[in-house]
XYZ file of C-alpha atoms in Angstrom:
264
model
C 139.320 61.350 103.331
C 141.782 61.941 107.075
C 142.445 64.828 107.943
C 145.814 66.249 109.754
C 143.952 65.399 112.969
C 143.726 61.992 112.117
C 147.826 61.660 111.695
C 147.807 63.041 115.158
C 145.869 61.131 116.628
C 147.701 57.884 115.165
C 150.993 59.288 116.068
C 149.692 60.211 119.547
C 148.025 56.272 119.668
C 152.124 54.943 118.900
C 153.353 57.307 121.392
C 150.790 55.894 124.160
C 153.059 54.299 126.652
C 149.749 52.004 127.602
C 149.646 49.764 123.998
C 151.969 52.166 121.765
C 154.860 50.319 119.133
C 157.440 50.193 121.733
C 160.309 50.750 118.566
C 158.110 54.378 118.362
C 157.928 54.822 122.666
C 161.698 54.249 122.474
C 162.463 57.130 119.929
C 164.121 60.497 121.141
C 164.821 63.992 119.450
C 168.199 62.606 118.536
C 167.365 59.157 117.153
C 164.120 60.361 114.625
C 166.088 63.220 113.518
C 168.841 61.155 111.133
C 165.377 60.029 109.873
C 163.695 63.516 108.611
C 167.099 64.523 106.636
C 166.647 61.043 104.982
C 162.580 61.432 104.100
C 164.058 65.757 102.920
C 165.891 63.820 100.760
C 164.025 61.139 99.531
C 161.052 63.443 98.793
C 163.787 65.712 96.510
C 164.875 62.516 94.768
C 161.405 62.270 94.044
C 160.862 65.281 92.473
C 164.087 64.886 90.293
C 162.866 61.878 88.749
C 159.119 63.748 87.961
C 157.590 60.645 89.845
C 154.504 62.372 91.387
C 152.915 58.706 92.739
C 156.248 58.490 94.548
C 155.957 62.585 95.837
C 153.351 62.333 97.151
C 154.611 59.016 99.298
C 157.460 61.150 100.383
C 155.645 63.913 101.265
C 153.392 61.940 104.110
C 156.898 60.814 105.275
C 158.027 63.854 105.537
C 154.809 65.059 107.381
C 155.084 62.344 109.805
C 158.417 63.577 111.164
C 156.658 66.962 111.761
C 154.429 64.995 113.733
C 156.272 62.571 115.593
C 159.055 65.741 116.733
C 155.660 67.855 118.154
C 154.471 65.084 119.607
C 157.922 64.272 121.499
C 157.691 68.200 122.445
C 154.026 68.034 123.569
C 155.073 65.087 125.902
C 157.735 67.401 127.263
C 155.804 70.564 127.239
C 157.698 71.881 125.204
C 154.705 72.804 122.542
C 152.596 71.546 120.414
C 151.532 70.900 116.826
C 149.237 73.721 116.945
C 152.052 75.892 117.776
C 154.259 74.839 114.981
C 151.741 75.628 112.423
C 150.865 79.040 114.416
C 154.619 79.897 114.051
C 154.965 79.244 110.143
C 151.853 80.797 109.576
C 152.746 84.170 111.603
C 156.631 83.463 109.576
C 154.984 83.378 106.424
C 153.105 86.745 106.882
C 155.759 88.641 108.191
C 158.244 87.751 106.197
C 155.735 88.574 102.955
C 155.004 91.837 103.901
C 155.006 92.184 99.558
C 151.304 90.226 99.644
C 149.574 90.623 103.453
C 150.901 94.516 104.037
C 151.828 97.088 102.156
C 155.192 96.673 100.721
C 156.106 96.383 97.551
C 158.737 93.639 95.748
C 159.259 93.805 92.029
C 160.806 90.500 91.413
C 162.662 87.538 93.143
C 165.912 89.471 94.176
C 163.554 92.052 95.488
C 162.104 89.323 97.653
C 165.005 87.524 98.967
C 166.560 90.329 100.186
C 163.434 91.490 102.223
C 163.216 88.012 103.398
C 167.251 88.176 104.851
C 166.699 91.878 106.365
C 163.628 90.505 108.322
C 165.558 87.687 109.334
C 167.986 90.182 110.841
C 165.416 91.907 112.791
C 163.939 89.010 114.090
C 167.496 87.631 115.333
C 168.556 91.456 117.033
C 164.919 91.219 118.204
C 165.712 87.970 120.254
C 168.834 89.188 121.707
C 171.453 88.140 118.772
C 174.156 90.490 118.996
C 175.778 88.805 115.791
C 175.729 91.714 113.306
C 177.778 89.797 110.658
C 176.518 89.219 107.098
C 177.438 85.388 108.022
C 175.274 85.382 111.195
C 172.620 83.063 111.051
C 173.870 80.316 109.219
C 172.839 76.979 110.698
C 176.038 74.996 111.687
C 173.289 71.843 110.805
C 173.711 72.080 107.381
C 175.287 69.314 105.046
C 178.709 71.081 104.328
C 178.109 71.813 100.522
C 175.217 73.577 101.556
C 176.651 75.672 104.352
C 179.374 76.980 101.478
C 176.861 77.565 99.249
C 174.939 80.054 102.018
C 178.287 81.516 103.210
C 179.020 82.392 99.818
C 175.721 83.782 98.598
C 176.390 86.223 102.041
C 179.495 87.138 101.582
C 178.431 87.991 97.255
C 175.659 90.125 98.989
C 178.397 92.833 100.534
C 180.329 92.365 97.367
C 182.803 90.091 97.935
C 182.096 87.958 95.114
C 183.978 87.262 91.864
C 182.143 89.032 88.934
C 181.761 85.667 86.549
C 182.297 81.950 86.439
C 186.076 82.815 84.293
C 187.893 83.527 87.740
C 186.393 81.064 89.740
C 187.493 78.795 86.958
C 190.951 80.199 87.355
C 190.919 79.926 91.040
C 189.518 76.231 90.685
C 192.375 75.475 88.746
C 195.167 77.345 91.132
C 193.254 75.336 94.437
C 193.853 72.002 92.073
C 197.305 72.695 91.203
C 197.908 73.059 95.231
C 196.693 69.633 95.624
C 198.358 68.361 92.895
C 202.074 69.480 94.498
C 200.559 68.610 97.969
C 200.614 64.339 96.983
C 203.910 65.110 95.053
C 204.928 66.445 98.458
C 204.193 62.843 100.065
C 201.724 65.594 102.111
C 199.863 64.099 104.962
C 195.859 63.644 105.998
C 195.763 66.902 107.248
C 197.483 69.556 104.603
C 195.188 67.359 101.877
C 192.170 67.982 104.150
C 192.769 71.674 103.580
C 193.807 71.825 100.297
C 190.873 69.489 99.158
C 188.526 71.272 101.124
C 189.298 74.240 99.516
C 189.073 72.517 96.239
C 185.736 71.814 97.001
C 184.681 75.090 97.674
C 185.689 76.802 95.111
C 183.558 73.775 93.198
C 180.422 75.192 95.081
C 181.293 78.789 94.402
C 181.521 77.609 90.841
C 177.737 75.972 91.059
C 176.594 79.205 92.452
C 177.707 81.561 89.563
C 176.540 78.771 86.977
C 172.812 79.212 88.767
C 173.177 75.289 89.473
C 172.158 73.429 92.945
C 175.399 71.533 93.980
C 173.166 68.756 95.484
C 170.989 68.089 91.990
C 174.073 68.167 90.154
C 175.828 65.851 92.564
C 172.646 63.648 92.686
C 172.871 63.404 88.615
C 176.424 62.504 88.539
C 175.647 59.436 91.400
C 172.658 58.331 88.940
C 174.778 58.156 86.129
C 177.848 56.775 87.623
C 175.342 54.018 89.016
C 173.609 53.546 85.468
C 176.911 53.024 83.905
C 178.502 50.893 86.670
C 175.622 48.338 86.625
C 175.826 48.247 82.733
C 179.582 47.608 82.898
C 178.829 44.694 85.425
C 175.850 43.192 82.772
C 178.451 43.405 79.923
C 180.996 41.321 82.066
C 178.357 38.889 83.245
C 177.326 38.527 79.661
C 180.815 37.871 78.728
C 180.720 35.261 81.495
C 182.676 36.877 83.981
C 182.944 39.007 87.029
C 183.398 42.806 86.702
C 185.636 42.149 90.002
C 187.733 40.205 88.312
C 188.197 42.021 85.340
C 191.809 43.621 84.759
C 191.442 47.314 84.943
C 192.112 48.285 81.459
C 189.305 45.942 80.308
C 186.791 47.631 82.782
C 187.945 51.218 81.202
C 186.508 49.615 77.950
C 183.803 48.641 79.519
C 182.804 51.943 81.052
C 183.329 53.186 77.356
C 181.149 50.776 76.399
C 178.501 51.763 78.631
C 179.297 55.531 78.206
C 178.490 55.057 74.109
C 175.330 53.156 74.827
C 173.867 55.270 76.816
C 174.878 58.498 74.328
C 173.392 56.667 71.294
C 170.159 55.486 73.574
């Protein structure tokens, strides 16, 4: 069975500008990191379709961009691998204090709240003068997920609707607003806004229902994609092209495929 030392070693062996893969030797911070948000997401596609062979696949992909970043740092002394695990494992610790000291945590909430007022310390520890609820919010994030985190911050002071009924209301008002904006003949930029805000009052709305915008958006591609292939076998079985098909006919055929998969 290898070990973690072994995947260092091979990564190390690629890296070697005497005999390495020259695609690997030619790789920066910048280039591999478009990479490990793909393999993040692969490895959660993964676990939404319960395939554990495939998991665990993902999972060594995932690893290996651990790897090949500390590597890139250890060749620019930066650090090393040994110092990335040495800084989860002290993280880990500290921000438990519930199970390795003596503090106690009654449920979840409890936890996640001890976990963000750590986090605070930590950042006014290093210097961060940024005493807003919002600070600390990677600007890195994919969008839906930076609304989701600048929502669940601002609901922690109280600025949060108390229920899914006015956020349902609001979604409704920030549709409305687009709606009169393409009456208007509005431009790219005032449906930017008014879109955008659309959208995140849709996040706001996955957040009181308790559902992960990204699973639910990832369900609605796999279905869209299920039925959009089916409507394309139905018009090659009729002998012709979905591409050609007049519009109303392919609204049948979505039906079609809609029905079939509800009675399947």
């Amino acid at each position: 069975m290898r070990s973690i030392d072994d995947l260092l070693t091979i990564m190390a062996r690629l890296r070697d500008p005497d005999g390495g893969c020259p695609w690997d030797l030619e790789q920066d911070f910048d280039t591999i990191a478009p990479y490990t948000i793909e393999e993040a997401y692969e490895v959660a596609d993964a676990i939404d379709r319960r395939d554990f062979a495939d998991l665990r696949g993902e999972l060594g992909d995932l690893l290996l961009q651990v790897v090949f970043h500390a590597r890139m740092a250890e060749e620019a002394r930066h650090f090393a691998f040994a110092d990335v695990v040495e800084a989860i494992c002290a993280k880990m610790v500290t921000r438990h204090p519930h199970v390795f000291a003596d503090a106690a945590a009654d449920d979840a909430q409890a936890v996640a709240a001890s976990w963000e007022a750590i986090k605070r310390r930590e950042r006014a520890a290093d210097g961060d003068t940024d005493t807003s609820a919002l600070a600390g919010i990677a600007r890195g994030l994919p969008e839906w997920q930076r609304a989701a985190k600048l929502q669940k911050r601002a609901a922690s002071t109280g600025f949060d609707w108390p229920g899914p009924e006015p956020v349902l209301d609001k979604l409704q008002e920030e549709l409305d607003e687009v709606r009169a904006e393409f009456a208007a003949g509005a431009g790219r930029e005032r449906l930017t806004d008014e879109i955008g805000d659309l959208l995140f009052v849709c996040v706001n709305l996955a957040r009181h229902a308790r559902v992960d915008v990204s699973t639910a958006l990832r369900h609605a591609n796999a279905k869209f994609e299920r039925r959009f292939r089916r409507m394309e076998a139905l018009a090659a079985e009729a002998g012709s092209a979905l591409a050609g098909t007049p519009l109303d006919a392919q609204e049948r055929l979505w039906d079609r495929a809609k029905a079939e998969e509800r009675a399947g």
